Coordinates of C-alpha atoms and ligand atoms in Angstrom, one line a residue:
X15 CA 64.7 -48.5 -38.1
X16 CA 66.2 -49.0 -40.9
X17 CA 69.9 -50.7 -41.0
X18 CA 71.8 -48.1 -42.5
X19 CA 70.5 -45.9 -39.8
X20 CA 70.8 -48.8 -37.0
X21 CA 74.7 -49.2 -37.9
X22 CA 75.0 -45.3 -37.6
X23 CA 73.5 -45.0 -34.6
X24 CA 76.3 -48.1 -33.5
X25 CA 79.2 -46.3 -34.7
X26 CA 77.7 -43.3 -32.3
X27 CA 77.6 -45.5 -29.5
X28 CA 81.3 -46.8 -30.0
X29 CA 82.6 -43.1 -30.2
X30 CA 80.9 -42.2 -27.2
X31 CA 82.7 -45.0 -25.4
X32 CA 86.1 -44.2 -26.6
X33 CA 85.2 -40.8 -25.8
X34 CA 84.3 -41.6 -22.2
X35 CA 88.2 -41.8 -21.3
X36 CA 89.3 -39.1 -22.8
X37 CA 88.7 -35.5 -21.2
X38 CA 87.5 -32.2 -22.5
X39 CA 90.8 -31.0 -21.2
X40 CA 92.7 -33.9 -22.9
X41 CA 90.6 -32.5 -26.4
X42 CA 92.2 -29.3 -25.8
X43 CA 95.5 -30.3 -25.2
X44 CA 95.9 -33.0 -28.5
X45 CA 94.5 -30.1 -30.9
X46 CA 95.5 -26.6 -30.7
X47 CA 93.6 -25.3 -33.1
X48 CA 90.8 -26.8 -31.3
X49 CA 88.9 -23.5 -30.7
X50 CA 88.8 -21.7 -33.9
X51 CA 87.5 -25.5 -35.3
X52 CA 85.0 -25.6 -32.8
X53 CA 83.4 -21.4 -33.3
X54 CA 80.9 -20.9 -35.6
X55 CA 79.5 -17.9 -35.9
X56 CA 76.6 -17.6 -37.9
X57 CA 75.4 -13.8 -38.7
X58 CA 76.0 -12.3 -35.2
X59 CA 76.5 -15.2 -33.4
X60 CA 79.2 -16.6 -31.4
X61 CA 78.4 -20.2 -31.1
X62 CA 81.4 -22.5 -28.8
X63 CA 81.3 -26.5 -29.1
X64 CA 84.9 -26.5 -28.2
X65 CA 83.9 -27.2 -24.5
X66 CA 81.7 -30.1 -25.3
X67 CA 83.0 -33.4 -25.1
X68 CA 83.4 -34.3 -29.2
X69 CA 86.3 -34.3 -31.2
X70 CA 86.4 -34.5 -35.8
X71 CA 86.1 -38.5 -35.9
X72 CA 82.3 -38.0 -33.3
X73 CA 81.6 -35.1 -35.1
X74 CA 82.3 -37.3 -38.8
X75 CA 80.0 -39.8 -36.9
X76 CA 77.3 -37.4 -35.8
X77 CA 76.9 -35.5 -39.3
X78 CA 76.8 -39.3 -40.5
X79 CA 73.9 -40.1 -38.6
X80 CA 71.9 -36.4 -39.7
X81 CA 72.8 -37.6 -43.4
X82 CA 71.3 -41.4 -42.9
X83 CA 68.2 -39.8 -40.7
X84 CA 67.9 -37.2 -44.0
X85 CA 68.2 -34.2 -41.7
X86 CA 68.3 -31.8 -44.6
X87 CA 65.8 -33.4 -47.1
X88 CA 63.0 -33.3 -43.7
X89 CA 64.4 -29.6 -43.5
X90 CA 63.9 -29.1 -47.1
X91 CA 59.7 -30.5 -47.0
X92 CA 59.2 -28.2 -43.9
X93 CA 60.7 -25.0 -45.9
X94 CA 58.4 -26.4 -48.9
X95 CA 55.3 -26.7 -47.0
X96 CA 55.2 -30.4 -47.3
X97 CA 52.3 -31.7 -44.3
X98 CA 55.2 -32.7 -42.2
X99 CA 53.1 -32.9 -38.6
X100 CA 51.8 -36.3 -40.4
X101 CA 49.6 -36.7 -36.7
X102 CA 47.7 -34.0 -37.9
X103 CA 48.1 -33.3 -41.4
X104 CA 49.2 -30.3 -41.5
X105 CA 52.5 -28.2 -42.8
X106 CA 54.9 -26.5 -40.8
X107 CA 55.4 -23.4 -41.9
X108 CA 56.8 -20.8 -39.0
X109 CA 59.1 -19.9 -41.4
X110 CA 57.0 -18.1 -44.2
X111 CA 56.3 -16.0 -40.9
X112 CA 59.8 -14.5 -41.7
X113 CA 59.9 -15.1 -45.2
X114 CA 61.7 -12.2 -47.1
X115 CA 58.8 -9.8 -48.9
X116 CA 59.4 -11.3 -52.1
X117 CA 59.0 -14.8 -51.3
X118 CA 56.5 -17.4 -52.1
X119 CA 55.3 -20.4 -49.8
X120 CA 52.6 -22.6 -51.3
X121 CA 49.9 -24.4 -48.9
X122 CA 48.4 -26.7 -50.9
X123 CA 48.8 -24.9 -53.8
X124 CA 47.8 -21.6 -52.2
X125 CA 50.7 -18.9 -51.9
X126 CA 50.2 -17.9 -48.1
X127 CA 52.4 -15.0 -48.0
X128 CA 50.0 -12.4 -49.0
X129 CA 47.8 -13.4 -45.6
X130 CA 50.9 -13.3 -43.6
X131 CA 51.9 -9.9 -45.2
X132 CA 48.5 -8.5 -45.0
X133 CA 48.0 -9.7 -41.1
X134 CA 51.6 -7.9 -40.0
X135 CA 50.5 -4.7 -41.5
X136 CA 47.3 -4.9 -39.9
X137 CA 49.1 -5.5 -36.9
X138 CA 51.0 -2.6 -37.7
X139 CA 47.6 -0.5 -37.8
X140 CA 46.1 -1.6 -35.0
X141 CA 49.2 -0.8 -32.6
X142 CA 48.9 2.7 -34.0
X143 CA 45.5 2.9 -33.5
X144 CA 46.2 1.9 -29.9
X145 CA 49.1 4.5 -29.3
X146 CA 46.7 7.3 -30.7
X147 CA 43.5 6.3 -28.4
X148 CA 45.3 6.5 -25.5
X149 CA 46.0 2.8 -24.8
X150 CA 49.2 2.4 -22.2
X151 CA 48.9 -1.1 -21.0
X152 CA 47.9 -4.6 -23.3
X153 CA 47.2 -7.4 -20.8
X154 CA 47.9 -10.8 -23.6
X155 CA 46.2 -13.4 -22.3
X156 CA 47.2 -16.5 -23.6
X157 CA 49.2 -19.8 -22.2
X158 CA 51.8 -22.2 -23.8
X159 CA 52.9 -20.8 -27.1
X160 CA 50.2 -18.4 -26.7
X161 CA 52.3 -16.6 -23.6
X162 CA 55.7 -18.3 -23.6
X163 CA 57.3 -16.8 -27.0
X164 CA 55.9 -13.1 -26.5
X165 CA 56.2 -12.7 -22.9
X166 CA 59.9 -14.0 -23.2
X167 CA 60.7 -11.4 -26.3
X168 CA 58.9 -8.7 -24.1
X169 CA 61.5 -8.9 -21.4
X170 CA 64.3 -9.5 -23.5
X171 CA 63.4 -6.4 -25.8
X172 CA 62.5 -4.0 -22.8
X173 CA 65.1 -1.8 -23.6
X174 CA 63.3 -1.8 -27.4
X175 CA 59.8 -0.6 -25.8
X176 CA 59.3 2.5 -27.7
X177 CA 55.5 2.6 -28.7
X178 CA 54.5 4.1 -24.9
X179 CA 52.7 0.8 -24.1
X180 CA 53.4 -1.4 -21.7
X181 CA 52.8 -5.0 -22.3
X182 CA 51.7 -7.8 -19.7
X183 CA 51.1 -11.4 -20.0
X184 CA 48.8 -13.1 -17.7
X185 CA 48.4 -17.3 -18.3
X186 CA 47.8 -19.4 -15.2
X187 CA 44.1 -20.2 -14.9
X188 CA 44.9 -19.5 -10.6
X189 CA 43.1 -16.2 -10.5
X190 CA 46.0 -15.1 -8.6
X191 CA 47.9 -14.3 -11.8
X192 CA 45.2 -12.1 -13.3
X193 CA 44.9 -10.5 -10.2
X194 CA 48.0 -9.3 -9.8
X195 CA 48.6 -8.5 -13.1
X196 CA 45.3 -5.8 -13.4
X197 CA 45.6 -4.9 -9.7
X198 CA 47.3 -1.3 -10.5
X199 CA 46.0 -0.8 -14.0
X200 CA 43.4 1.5 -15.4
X201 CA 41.0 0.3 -17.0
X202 CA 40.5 3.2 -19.2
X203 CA 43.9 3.0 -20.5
X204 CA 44.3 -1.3 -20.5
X205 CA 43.2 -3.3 -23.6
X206 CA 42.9 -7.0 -23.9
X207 CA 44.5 -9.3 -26.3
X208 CA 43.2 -13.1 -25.9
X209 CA 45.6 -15.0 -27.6
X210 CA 44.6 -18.4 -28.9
X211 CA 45.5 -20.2 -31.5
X212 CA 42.4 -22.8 -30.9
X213 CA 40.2 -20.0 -28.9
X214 CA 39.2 -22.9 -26.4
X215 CA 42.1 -23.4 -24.1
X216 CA 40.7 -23.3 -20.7
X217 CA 43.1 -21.1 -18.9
X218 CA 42.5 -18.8 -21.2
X219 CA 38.9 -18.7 -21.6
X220 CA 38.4 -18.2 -18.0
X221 CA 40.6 -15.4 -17.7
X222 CA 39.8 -14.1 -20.3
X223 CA 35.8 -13.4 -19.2
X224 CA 37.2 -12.4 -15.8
X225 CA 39.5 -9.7 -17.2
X226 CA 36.4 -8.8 -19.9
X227 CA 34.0 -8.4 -16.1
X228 CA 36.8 -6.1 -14.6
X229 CA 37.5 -4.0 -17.8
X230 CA 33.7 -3.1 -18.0
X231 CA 33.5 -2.3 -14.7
X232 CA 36.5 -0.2 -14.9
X233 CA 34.6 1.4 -18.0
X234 CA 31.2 1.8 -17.1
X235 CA 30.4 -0.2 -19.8
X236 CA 28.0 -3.4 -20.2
X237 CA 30.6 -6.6 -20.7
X238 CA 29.6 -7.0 -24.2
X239 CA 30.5 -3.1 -25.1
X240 CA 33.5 -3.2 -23.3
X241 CA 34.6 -6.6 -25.4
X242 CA 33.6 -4.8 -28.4
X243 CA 35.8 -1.8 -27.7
X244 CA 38.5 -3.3 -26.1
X245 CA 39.4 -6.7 -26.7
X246 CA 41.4 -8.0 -29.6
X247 CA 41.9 -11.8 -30.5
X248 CA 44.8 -13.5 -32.0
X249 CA 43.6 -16.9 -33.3
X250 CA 43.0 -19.4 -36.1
X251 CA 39.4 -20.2 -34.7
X252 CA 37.7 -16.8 -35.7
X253 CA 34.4 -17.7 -35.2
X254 CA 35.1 -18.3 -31.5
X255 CA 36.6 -14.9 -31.5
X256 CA 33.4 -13.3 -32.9
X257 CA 30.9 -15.9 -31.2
X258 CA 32.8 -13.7 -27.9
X259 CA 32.1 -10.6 -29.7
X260 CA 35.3 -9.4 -30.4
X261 CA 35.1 -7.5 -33.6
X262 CA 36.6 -8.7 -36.9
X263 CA 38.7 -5.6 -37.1
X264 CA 40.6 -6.7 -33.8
X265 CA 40.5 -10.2 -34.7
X266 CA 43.9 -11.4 -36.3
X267 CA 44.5 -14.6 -37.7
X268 CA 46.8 -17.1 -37.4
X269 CA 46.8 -20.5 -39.1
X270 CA 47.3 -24.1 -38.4
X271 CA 50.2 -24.6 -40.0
X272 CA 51.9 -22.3 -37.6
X273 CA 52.3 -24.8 -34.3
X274 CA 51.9 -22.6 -30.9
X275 CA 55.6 -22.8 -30.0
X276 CA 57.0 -21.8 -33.0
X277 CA 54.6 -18.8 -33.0
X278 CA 56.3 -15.7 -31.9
X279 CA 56.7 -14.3 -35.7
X280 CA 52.9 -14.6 -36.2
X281 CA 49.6 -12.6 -34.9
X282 CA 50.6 -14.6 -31.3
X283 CA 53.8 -11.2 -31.5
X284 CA 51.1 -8.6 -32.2
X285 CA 51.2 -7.7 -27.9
X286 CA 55.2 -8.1 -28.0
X287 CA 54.7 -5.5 -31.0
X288 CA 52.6 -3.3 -29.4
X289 CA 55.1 -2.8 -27.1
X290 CA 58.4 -2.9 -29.0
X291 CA 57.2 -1.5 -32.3
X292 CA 56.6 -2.2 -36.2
X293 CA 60.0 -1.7 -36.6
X294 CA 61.7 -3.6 -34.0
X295 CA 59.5 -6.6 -34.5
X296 CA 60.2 -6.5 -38.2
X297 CA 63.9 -6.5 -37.2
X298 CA 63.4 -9.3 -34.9
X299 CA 61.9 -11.2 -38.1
X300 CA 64.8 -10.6 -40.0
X301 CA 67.2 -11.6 -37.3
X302 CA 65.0 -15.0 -37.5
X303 CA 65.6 -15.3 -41.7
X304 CA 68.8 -14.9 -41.3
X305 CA 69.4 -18.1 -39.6
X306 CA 67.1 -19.7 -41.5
X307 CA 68.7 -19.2 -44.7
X308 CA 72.2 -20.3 -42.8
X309 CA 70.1 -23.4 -41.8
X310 CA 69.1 -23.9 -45.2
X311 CA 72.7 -22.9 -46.9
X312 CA 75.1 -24.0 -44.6
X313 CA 77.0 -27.5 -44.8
X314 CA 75.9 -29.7 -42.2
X315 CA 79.1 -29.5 -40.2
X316 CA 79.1 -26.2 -40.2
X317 CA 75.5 -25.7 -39.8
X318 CA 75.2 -23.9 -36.3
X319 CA 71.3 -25.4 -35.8
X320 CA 72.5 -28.7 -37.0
X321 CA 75.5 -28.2 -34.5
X322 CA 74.0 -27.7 -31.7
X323 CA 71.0 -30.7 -32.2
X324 CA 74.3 -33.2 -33.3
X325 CA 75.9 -31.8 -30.1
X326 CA 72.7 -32.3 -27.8
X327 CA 71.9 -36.3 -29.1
X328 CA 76.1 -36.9 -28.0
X329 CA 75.1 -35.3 -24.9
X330 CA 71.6 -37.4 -24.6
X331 CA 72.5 -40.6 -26.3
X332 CA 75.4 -41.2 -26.2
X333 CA 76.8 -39.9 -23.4
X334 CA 73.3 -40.8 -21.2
X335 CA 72.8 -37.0 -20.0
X336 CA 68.8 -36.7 -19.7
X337 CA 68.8 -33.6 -18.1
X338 CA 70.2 -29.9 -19.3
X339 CA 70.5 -26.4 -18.1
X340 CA 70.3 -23.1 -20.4
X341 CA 71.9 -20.1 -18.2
X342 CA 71.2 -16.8 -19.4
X343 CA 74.0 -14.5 -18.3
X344 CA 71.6 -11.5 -19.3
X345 CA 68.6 -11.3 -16.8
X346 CA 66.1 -9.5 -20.1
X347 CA 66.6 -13.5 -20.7
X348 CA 65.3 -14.5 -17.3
X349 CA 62.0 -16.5 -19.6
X350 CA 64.4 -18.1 -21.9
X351 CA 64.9 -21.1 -19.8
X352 CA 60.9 -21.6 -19.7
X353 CA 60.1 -20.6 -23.6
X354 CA 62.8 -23.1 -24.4
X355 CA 60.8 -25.9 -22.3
X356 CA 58.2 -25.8 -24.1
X357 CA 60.1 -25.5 -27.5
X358 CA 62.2 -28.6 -26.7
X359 CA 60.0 -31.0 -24.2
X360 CA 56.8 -30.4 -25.9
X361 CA 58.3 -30.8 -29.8
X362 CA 60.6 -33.5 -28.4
X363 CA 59.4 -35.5 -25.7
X364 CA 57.9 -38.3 -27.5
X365 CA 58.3 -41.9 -27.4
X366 CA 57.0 -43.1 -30.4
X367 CA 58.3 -42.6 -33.9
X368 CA 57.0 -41.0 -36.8
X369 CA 55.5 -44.2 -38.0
X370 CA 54.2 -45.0 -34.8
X371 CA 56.2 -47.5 -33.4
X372 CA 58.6 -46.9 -30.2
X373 CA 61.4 -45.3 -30.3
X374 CA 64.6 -47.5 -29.7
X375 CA 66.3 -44.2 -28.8
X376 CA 65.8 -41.6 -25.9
X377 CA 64.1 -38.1 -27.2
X378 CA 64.2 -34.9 -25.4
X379 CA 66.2 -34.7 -22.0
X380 CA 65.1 -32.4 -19.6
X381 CA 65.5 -29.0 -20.5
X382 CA 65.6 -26.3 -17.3
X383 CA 67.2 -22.9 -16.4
X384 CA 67.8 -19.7 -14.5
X385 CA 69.5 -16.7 -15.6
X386 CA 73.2 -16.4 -14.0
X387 CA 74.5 -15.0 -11.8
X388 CA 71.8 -16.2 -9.8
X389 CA 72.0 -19.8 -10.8
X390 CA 75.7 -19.6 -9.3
X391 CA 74.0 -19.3 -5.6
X392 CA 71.6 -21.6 -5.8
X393 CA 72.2 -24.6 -8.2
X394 CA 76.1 -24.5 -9.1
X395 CA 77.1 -26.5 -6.8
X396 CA 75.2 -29.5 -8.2
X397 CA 76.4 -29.0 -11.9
X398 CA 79.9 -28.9 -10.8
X399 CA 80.1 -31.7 -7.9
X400 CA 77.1 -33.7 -8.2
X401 CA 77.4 -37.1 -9.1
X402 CA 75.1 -36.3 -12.1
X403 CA 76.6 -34.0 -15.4
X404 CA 74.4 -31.5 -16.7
X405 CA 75.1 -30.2 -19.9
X406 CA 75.1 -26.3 -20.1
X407 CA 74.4 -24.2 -22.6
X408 CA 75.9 -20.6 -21.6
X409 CA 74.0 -17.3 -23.1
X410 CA 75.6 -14.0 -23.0
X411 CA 76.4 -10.8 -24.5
X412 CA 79.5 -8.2 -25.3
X413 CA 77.6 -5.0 -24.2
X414 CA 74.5 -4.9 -21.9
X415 CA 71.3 -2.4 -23.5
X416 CA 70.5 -1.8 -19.7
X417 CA 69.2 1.6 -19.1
X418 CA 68.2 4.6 -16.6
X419 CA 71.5 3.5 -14.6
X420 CA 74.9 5.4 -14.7
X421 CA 76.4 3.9 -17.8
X422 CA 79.9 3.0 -16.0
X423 CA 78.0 1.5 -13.3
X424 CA 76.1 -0.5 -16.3
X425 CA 79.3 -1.2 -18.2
X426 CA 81.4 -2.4 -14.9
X427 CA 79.0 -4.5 -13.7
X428 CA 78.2 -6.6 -17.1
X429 CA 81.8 -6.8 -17.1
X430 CA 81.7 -8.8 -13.9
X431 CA 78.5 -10.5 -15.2
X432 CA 80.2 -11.8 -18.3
X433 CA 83.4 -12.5 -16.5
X434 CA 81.3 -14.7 -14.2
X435 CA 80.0 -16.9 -17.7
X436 CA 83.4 -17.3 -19.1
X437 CA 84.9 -18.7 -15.4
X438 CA 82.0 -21.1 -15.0
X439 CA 82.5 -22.6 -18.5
X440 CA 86.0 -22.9 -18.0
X441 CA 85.7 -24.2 -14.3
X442 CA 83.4 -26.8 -15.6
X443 CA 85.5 -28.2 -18.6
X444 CA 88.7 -28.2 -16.8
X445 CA 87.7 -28.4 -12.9
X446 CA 90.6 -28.2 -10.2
X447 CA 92.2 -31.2 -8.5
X448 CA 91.9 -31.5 -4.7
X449 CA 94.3 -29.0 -3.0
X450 CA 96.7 -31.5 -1.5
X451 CA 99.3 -29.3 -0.2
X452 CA 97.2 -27.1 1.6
X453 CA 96.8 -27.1 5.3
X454 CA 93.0 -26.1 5.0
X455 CA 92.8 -28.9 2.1
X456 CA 89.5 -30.5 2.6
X457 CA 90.1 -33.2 0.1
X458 CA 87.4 -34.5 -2.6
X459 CA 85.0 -31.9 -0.6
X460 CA 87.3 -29.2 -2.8
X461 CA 88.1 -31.4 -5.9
X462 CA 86.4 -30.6 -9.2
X463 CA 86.2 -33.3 -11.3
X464 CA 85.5 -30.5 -14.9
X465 CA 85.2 -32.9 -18.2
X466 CA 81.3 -31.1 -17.9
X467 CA 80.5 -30.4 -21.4
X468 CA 78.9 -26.8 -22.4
X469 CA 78.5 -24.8 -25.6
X470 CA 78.4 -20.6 -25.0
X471 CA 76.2 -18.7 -27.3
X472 CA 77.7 -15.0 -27.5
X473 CA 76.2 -11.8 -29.2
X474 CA 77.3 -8.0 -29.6
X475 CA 74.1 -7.2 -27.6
X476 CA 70.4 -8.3 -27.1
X477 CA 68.5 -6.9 -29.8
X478 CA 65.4 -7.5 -31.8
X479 CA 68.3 -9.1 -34.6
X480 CA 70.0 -11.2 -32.7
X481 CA 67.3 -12.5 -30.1
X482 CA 65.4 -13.5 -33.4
X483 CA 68.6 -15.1 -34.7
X484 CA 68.7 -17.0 -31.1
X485 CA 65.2 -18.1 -31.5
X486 CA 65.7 -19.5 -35.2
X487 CA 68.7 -21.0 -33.6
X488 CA 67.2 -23.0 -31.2
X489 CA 64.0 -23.7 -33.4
X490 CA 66.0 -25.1 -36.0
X491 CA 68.2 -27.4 -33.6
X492 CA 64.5 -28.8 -32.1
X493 CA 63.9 -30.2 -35.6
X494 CA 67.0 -31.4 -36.2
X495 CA 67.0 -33.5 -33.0
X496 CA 63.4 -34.9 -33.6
X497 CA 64.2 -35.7 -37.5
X498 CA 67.6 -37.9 -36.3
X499 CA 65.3 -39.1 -33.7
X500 CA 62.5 -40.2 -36.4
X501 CA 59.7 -37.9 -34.3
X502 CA 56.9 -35.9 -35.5
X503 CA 58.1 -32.6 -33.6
X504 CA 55.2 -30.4 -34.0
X505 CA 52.2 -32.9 -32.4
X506 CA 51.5 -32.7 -28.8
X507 CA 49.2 -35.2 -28.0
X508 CA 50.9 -36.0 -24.5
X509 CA 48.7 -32.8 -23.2
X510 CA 45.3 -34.4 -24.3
X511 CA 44.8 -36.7 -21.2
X512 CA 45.2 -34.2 -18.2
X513 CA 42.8 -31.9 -20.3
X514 CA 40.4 -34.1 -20.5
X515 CA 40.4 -35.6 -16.9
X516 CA 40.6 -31.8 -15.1
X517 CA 37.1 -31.9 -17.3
X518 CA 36.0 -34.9 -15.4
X519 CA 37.1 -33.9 -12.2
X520 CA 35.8 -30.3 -12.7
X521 CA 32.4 -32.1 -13.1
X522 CA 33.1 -34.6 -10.3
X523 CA 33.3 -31.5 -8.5
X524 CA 30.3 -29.9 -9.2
X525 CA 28.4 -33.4 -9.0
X526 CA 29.5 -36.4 -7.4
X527 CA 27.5 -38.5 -9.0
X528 CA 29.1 -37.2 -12.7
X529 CA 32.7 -39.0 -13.6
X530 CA 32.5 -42.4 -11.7
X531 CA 35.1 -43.6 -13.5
X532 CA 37.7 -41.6 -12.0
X533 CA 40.1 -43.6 -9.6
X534 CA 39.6 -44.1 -6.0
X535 CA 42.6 -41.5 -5.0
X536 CA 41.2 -38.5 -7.4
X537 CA 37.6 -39.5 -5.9
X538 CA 38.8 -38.9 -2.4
X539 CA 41.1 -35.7 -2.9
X540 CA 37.7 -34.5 -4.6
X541 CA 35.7 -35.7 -1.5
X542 CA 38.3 -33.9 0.3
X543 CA 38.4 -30.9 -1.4
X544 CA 34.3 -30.5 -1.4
X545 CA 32.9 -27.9 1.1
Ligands
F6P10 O1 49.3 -27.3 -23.9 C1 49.1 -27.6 -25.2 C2 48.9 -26.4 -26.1 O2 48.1 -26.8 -27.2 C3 50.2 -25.8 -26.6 O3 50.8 -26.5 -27.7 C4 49.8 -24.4 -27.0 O4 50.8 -23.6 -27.3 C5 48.9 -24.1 -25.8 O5 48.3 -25.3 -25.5 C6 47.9 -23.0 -26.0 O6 47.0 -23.3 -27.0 P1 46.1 -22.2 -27.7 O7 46.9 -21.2 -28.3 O8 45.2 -22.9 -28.6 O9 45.3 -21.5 -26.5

């Protein structure tokens, strides 16, 4: 690491020491205009830091430390196409996905917008094709970045489904997930989408040949007819797709410098759009470009993506916190928590550095959530008395887009719902002492310590805009984090080993004699296991 870095990275450390006396109640109480210093609201977001424990001389110290780790030039070579995932030589480019029509992004000298423009309008096509054949249902079948970023959008834009189809997401390679997903559709209405961005990920291979057996038997059809009149593939490996026979008109491509779980605005969308639209998913794009351009425009300390990384590395190395929870106060969020996982943990969770050596710092904490309210009856407790602090990030919204219920039945209780958000950030940052004076007073039992940091994301309302502004959001802070960290963010090589071994042990299986090298305890769950 290189000094001036090192001595940054020092002055962090001593901040976060003098900060460790001084309370996020204390913060509010030495600055009153602490709030409207600590609200940034880019486009239609609502983005509050003031409960998070950092005040102007850690946040002079934390935009420090994104100027010496050169957050913005490594921001400016990802925008430019520059082969930033240096692991695999390859550009990151999830933002020409969004890319106003105009614009022009050069892959190695190549301009790749006109593929990108070409492949949403065949998208475009194809979806109408569906609606007009008499498709009601796509089943995307697809895991990781494949499943994660469409299946998420398709809850949260529910209230945006306005093509007639329905759309469903099947991933785990348990059987019981394709199962239950098929078990009341017809097959004569049901196309498949196999989403792969390498069109060899085992989960999805096998499902997707079961799902290709049940949709010909649904059809009458032999399985190769029914794949050829049926199935659509979203991938960068066409020849797999077409080696499966699924035509090259239902083939759409995707490229490898789009990395699976920064996906969404490619092909990997095309079931999300199915179900939401052209239109919608077109605004969701633009919802994304909008925060791109503030990530690209904005000063860094007023930069909401650079914010919110900054804020995060306080929370993970300075102040130790390896854990923290994203609650959702809308339940169309309820996959948020999980999208972000693998967003965060997978771009993040590395322990060596960009040149290869270890890191001196740690990366991603754990990342985990439930929508609230429920997250209030189950896990509260912990975040507010347990003996370790969890950062929070709060997500909620002015109005709710629920439908089908009496609207002042919808609009009292989102009131209650966001009520319950506000009182949780507040009863973590501030807490309550023990009730002394009470004759019920139970002591520390009822004490709330507060001083638990959270930032609360608001919107006007979930829609295709602004859950593509919350998406850019968070993709932009991910890259922040792993450039101060000096990580290659868009590698995943920590998912290599497992795949290869359930290989071995998937032939260990079949033959004992095949894998000897596995270890004595696999051997034996496999002995086990055997009929
Ligand atoms: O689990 C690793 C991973 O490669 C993810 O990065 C990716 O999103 C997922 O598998 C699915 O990959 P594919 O789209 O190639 O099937």
């Amino acid at each position: 690491m290189e000094e001036s870095v090192r001595r940054v990275w020092a002055a962090l450390d001593r901040e976060a020491a003098r900060l460790s006396t001084v309370t996020i109640a204390d913060l509010f109480a030495t600055d009153p205009d602490r709030v409207a210093r600590c609200v940034i609201e880019p486009a239609d977001l609502r983005v509050d830091f003031s409960r998070q424990r950092i005040d102007s001389a850690a946040l002079a110290v934390l935009v420090a430390l994104a100027e010496a780790t050169e957050v913005a030039a490594k921001r400016d070579a990802m925008f430019a196409g520059e082969p930033i995932n240096s692991t695999e030589g390859r550009a990151v480019l999830h933002t020409a996905l969004r890319a106003s029509a105009d614009a022009r992004v050069d892959v190695d000298g190549v301009d790749v917008m006109p593929a990108v423009r070409a492949t949403r309008e065949r998208m475009a096509r194809l979806v109408h094709e569906m609606t007009s054949s008499g498709i009601r249902t796509v089943v995307n079948i697809g895991i990781g970045g494949s499943d994660l970023g469409p299946a998420m959008a398709a809850g949260a834009l529910a209230p945006f489904a306005t093509t007639g189809i329905d759309a469903r997401f099947v991933s785990n390679v348990d059987p019981a997930d394709l199962a239950a997903c098929l078990t009341d559709l017809d097959a004569r209405t049901t196309a498949l989408v196999v989403s792969s961005k390498t069109f060899t990920t085992q989960e999805t291979m096998a499902n997707a040949r079961s799902a290709v057996r049940w949709l010909a038997a649904g059809l009458g059809l032999d399985e190769e007819e029914a794949v050829s009149s049926r199935v659509y593939a979203v991938t960068s490996n066409t020849g797999a797709a077409a080696a499966f026979g699924i035509a090259e008109a239902r083939t759409l491509p995707m490229w490898d410098w789009v990395g699976g779980r920064f996906s969404l605005a490619s092909a990997i969308g095309f079931s999300l759009m199915c179900a939401i639209g052209p239109d919608n998913f077109e605004a969701m794009l633009a919802g994304m470009r909008v925060i791109d351009r503030h990530f690209v425009e904005a000063p860094l300390d007023k930069n909401a993506p650079v914010l919110l990384g900054l804020v995060g590395i306080m929370n993970r190395n300075g102040f130790g916190h390896g854990s923290r929870a994203v609650i959702p106060y809308l339940q169309q969020l309820a996959r948020f928590p999980a999208y972000l996982q693998q967003l965060e943990m997978e771009s993040n969770g590395k322990r060596a550095d960009i040149d290869g050596e270890a890191v001196v710092r740690h990366t991603s904490p754990v990342v985990w959530g439930e929508p609230g309210t429920n997250g209030q009856h189950a896990f509260f407790q912990l975040l507010h008395q347990g003996t370790d602090v969890i950062p929070v990030d709060f997500i909620g919204a002015r109005r709710s887009t629920a439908t089908g219920l009496d609207t002042s039945d919808v609009d009292s209780q989102h009131e209650k719902l966001v009520a319950n958000l506000f009182a949780q950030a507040a009863a973590l940052a501030f807490g309550a002492p023990a009730a002394t004076d009470n004759p019920h007073a139970l002591g520390e039992h009822r004490a709330f310590p507060g001083n638990r940091p959270s930032t609360t994301i608001l919107m006007d309302a979930l829609t295709p805009s602004t859950l593509g502004q919350l998406i850019a959001l968070y993709e932009h802070a991910t890259f922040v984090q792993g450039a101060v960290w000096g990580i290659n963010s868009f590698d995943q090589w920590g998912v290599e080993l497992g795949k290869a071994l359930a290989g071995d042990v998937l032939a260990h299986i079949a033959d004992p004699a095949a894998s000897p090298n596995l270890d004595p305890a696999t051997r034996a769950a496999v002995a086990w296991y055997r009929p």
